[in-house]
């Protein structure tokens, strides 16, 4: 084809364009009737084709560019895309999705989506997927997808559109589905974290309040409500200053805010007010919270209520310094108060009294009644001691039945004596322990600062010694410390050793106290009482008998006294006092020991005495400790002529029914009743009842410890059969008894 000159070309182009635009429909494409026209038409057609080619190329380029743009968008989107067929098989994914799954395309396409779901989520996936596929807009699925190399990520799947199936594997009833997948691992972690924090906030025992930067309350947790009594709705929008207790001045709050704004936090103890008006201490920590520009956006206040801690602290402190049973101050607190009192007395002058108070025969009571009643008794004894001292005095329990009393401000010795007397007298009224009424007595030892010692320890030691002295002088009394008691101290420490030596060396001896017949006035018998002289002094049976019991020496001791007494009885018989009986005290341990019967037989043989010379005295507790053995032993010995007496009757703790179980002859009314009967109606009534009881059972009643003519008269009047007591005779030596017997029979 020849070249066409440019102007001609332009004309032709214009024409062709019009033709193409279809504006000149009338112009035929070919007109073969004229050769010139034909050539022109051919040229035009050629130009037309060139032009069409240009348009197509341009359109093609545009399409190509747009396709590229879309592809880039598709593959570089931050969201992953999946195309799934009706069976859930992946047939197309974008690059982002491949990156998320950490797999090459070949490993992903034509695989079921379920194979990328983490095992733990698979079951849920199968349950939720059908609905998801059918109605993609209705549901978002969140689950963990595998991320290659053993990793996984939290994915959110959103169905975009379901469209009629095109790909292979279409099952016909479900269309294809395009799904967007977002990695929500971080958001999910943040949500989990927030849920965790919220759970902690809901359940922490500490109160938490969150305010905005202007201190308007936005949030408060349940512990806040529990502590303050305010519900969240009542405080939202308010300022924390609404809890002010009024205990702190403006300066306190100014400093708090200064520190908070300079360092971002404040902590300290602060008093606030609850809704009910009560003020309470709390430990408060406030932290400022900053936004990303470093400006304060919120404040978080965390507090714990210290009032509970406070009472707990006080309780622990109380327990540390008080005796759990009686709630009295314990040894530590006593020592503390004693040293304070001494320090003050040193500064200001004046005396300080220290007293040791010990229950008489507590061990026996405790053993007989059981520990629960024993504890009850101790509690009541402490109450009674406390009732009888001033508020400024201290009664403390050192342990067991040992109490101490501190009189921190004394002027005269006589004041201490008055207190001691009062304490002794406080026990004239019986104490109820469990279901029993008991008469208990106390022995008190007292000493004074500065007279008897300068230091607390020494004063206590001296009071203790004086207490022992009170015990050895018959109990139920008080003694002041004396210098010469110190010598006793030395022997007291090794008293048990001394007693062993005394038994080995046969140093114990016997005194006899007669009992008199109420009708004829004659001496019908004598009671053998053990005596022990240690160096210069006599040790009282009240001290060495319990010691022998505890040290396992009582059987040997009892046997010694029995032999001596029976030998003496045989001698009196030889001297012509054939009817005189000798009463010997026997302890529970001797009965328990299976040899008791044999011991008595041997002692009778050795002494050449007869069973009818012997009276055995047993206390109620001794009988009840071993009732079977006692009954059997009594049966055998009574058959041979031995008599039995119940000693100290009335103060015991046993039932009356035992009286008929045993072969008894005498009932000795305890000297506590005898002492009181003449002036105390209750003791009188009990004494009368005991005598009636004795007579009812065919026993003879003996009044022990008769000290006055009045007591003698009273007991004669109520029909008592026999008397024993200082009024008639103290316990004396065998020779003195012989002399007494002689004078009576002779006179
Ligand atoms: P007990 O058997 O009740 O002896 C009577 C106690 O009362 C004796 O005390 C006696 O001295 C005392 N007494 C007698 N008349 C009066 C009085 O009018 N007023 C006062 N206040 N007291 C009086 P003692 O000798 O101190 O003996 C105390 C206890 O020691 C005895 O009480 C007895 O239970 C026990 N005991 C003494 N010798 C022996 C013994 O050889 N073996 C055993 N197992 N116990 C003994
Ligand atoms: Mg006796
Ligand atoms: Mg007695």
PDB file of C-alpha atoms and ligand atoms in Angstrom, residues 513 527-531 541-542 545 554 557 561 585-587 590 617 647-648 671 704-707 724-727 731, ligand 1:
ATOM      1  CA  UNK A 513      -2.876 -38.463 168.804  1.00  0.00           C
ATOM      2  CA  UNK A 527      -3.787 -42.224 165.428  1.00  0.00           C
ATOM      3  CA  UNK A 528      -0.212 -42.798 164.290  1.00  0.00           C
ATOM      4  CA  UNK A 529       1.128 -39.765 162.458  1.00  0.00           C
ATOM      5  CA  UNK A 530       4.424 -39.808 160.591  1.00  0.00           C
ATOM      6  CA  UNK A 531       7.072 -37.292 161.662  1.00  0.00           C
ATOM      7  CA  UNK A 541       3.451 -34.350 156.691  1.00  0.00           C
ATOM      8  CA  UNK A 542       1.539 -31.993 154.372  1.00  0.00           C
ATOM      9  CA  UNK A 545       3.603 -37.195 152.295  1.00  0.00           C
ATOM     10  CA  UNK A 554       4.996 -43.780 149.919  1.00  0.00           C
ATOM     11  CA  UNK A 557       7.169 -44.961 154.167  1.00  0.00           C
ATOM     12  CA  UNK A 561       5.091 -46.322 160.007  1.00  0.00           C
ATOM     13  CA  UNK A 585      -3.050 -43.815 157.586  1.00  0.00           C
ATOM     14  CA  UNK A 586      -2.790 -45.720 154.310  1.00  0.00           C
ATOM     15  CA  UNK A 587      -2.500 -44.169 150.885  1.00  0.00           C
ATOM     16  CA  UNK A 590      -0.397 -48.946 149.055  1.00  0.00           C
ATOM     17  CA  UNK A 617      -7.577 -44.990 157.813  1.00  0.00           C
ATOM     18  CA  UNK A 647     -10.608 -40.170 156.855  1.00  0.00           C
ATOM     19  CA  UNK A 648     -11.359 -36.521 156.079  1.00  0.00           C
ATOM     20  CA  UNK A 671     -11.802 -30.844 160.435  1.00  0.00           C
ATOM     21  CA  UNK A 704     -11.350 -34.628 163.873  1.00  0.00           C
ATOM     22  CA  UNK A 705      -9.521 -31.443 164.770  1.00  0.00           C
ATOM     23  CA  UNK A 706     -11.634 -30.394 167.726  1.00  0.00           C
ATOM     24  CA  UNK A 707      -9.862 -27.315 169.020  1.00  0.00           C
ATOM     25  CA  UNK A 724      -9.815 -36.124 168.337  1.00  0.00           C
ATOM     26  CA  UNK A 725      -8.128 -32.753 168.358  1.00  0.00           C
ATOM     27  CA  UNK A 726      -5.803 -30.258 169.991  1.00  0.00           C
ATOM     28  CA  UNK A 727      -8.532 -29.490 172.527  1.00  0.00           C
ATOM     29  CA  UNK A 731      -0.052 -35.585 168.550  1.00  0.00           C
TER      30      UNK A 731
HETATM   31  P1  LIG B   1      -5.002 -36.862 158.934  1.00  0.00           P
HETATM   32  O1  LIG B   1      -4.928 -38.325 158.787  1.00  0.00           O
HETATM   33  O2  LIG B   1      -6.333 -36.251 158.777  1.00  0.00           O
HETATM   34  O3  LIG B   1      -4.423 -36.493 160.326  1.00  0.00           O
HETATM   35  C1  LIG B   1      -4.903 -35.559 161.161  1.00  0.00           C
HETATM   36  C2  LIG B   1      -4.175 -34.314 160.993  1.00  0.00           C
HETATM   37  O4  LIG B   1      -4.826 -33.295 161.702  1.00  0.00           O
HETATM   38  C3  LIG B   1      -2.771 -34.373 161.598  1.00  0.00           C
HETATM   39  O5  LIG B   1      -1.948 -33.546 160.853  1.00  0.00           O
HETATM   40  C4  LIG B   1      -2.970 -33.735 162.948  1.00  0.00           C
HETATM   41  O6  LIG B   1      -1.794 -33.201 163.501  1.00  0.00           O
HETATM   42  C5  LIG B   1      -3.972 -32.700 162.624  1.00  0.00           C
HETATM   43  N1  LIG B   1      -4.760 -32.308 163.769  1.00  0.00           N
HETATM   44  C6  LIG B   1      -5.248 -33.090 164.773  1.00  0.00           C
HETATM   45  N2  LIG B   1      -5.982 -32.364 165.627  1.00  0.00           N
HETATM   46  C7  LIG B   1      -5.990 -31.103 165.162  1.00  0.00           C
HETATM   47  C8  LIG B   1      -6.583 -29.894 165.629  1.00  0.00           C
HETATM   48  O7  LIG B   1      -7.263 -29.824 166.660  1.00  0.00           O
HETATM   49  N3  LIG B   1      -6.385 -28.787 164.895  1.00  0.00           N
HETATM   50  C9  LIG B   1      -5.625 -28.825 163.782  1.00  0.00           C
HETATM   51  N4  LIG B   1      -5.454 -27.699 163.093  1.00  0.00           N
HETATM   52  N5  LIG B   1      -5.046 -29.955 163.289  1.00  0.00           N
HETATM   53  C10 LIG B   1      -5.238 -31.081 163.992  1.00  0.00           C
HETATM   54  P2  LIG B   1      -0.532 -33.985 160.387  1.00  0.00           P
HETATM   55  O8  LIG B   1       0.141 -34.764 161.430  1.00  0.00           O
HETATM   56  O9  LIG B   1       0.113 -32.776 159.892  1.00  0.00           O
HETATM   57  O10 LIG B   1      -0.858 -34.940 159.214  1.00  0.00           O
HETATM   58  C11 LIG B   1      -1.404 -34.488 158.062  1.00  0.00           C
HETATM   59  C12 LIG B   1      -1.840 -35.589 157.173  1.00  0.00           C
HETATM   60  O11 LIG B   1      -0.743 -36.336 156.697  1.00  0.00           O
HETATM   61  C13 LIG B   1      -2.709 -36.605 157.844  1.00  0.00           C
HETATM   62  O12 LIG B   1      -4.012 -36.164 157.902  1.00  0.00           O
HETATM   63  C14 LIG B   1      -2.548 -37.794 156.956  1.00  0.00           C
HETATM   64  O13 LIG B   1      -3.438 -37.694 155.862  1.00  0.00           O
HETATM   65  C15 LIG B   1      -1.159 -37.644 156.450  1.00  0.00           C
HETATM   66  N6  LIG B   1      -0.298 -38.596 157.172  1.00  0.00           N
HETATM   67  C16 LIG B   1       0.331 -38.488 158.384  1.00  0.00           C
HETATM   68  N7  LIG B   1       1.022 -39.616 158.640  1.00  0.00           N
HETATM   69  C17 LIG B   1       0.822 -40.456 157.601  1.00  0.00           C
HETATM   70  C18 LIG B   1       1.284 -41.792 157.305  1.00  0.00           C
HETATM   71  O14 LIG B   1       1.988 -42.468 158.071  1.00  0.00           O
HETATM   72  N8  LIG B   1       0.890 -42.343 156.099  1.00  0.00           N
HETATM   73  C19 LIG B   1       0.094 -41.653 155.247  1.00  0.00           C
HETATM   74  N9  LIG B   1      -0.246 -42.258 154.112  1.00  0.00           N
HETATM   75  N10 LIG B   1      -0.384 -40.430 155.530  1.00  0.00           N
HETATM   76  C20 LIG B   1      -0.009 -39.813 156.676  1.00  0.00           C
END
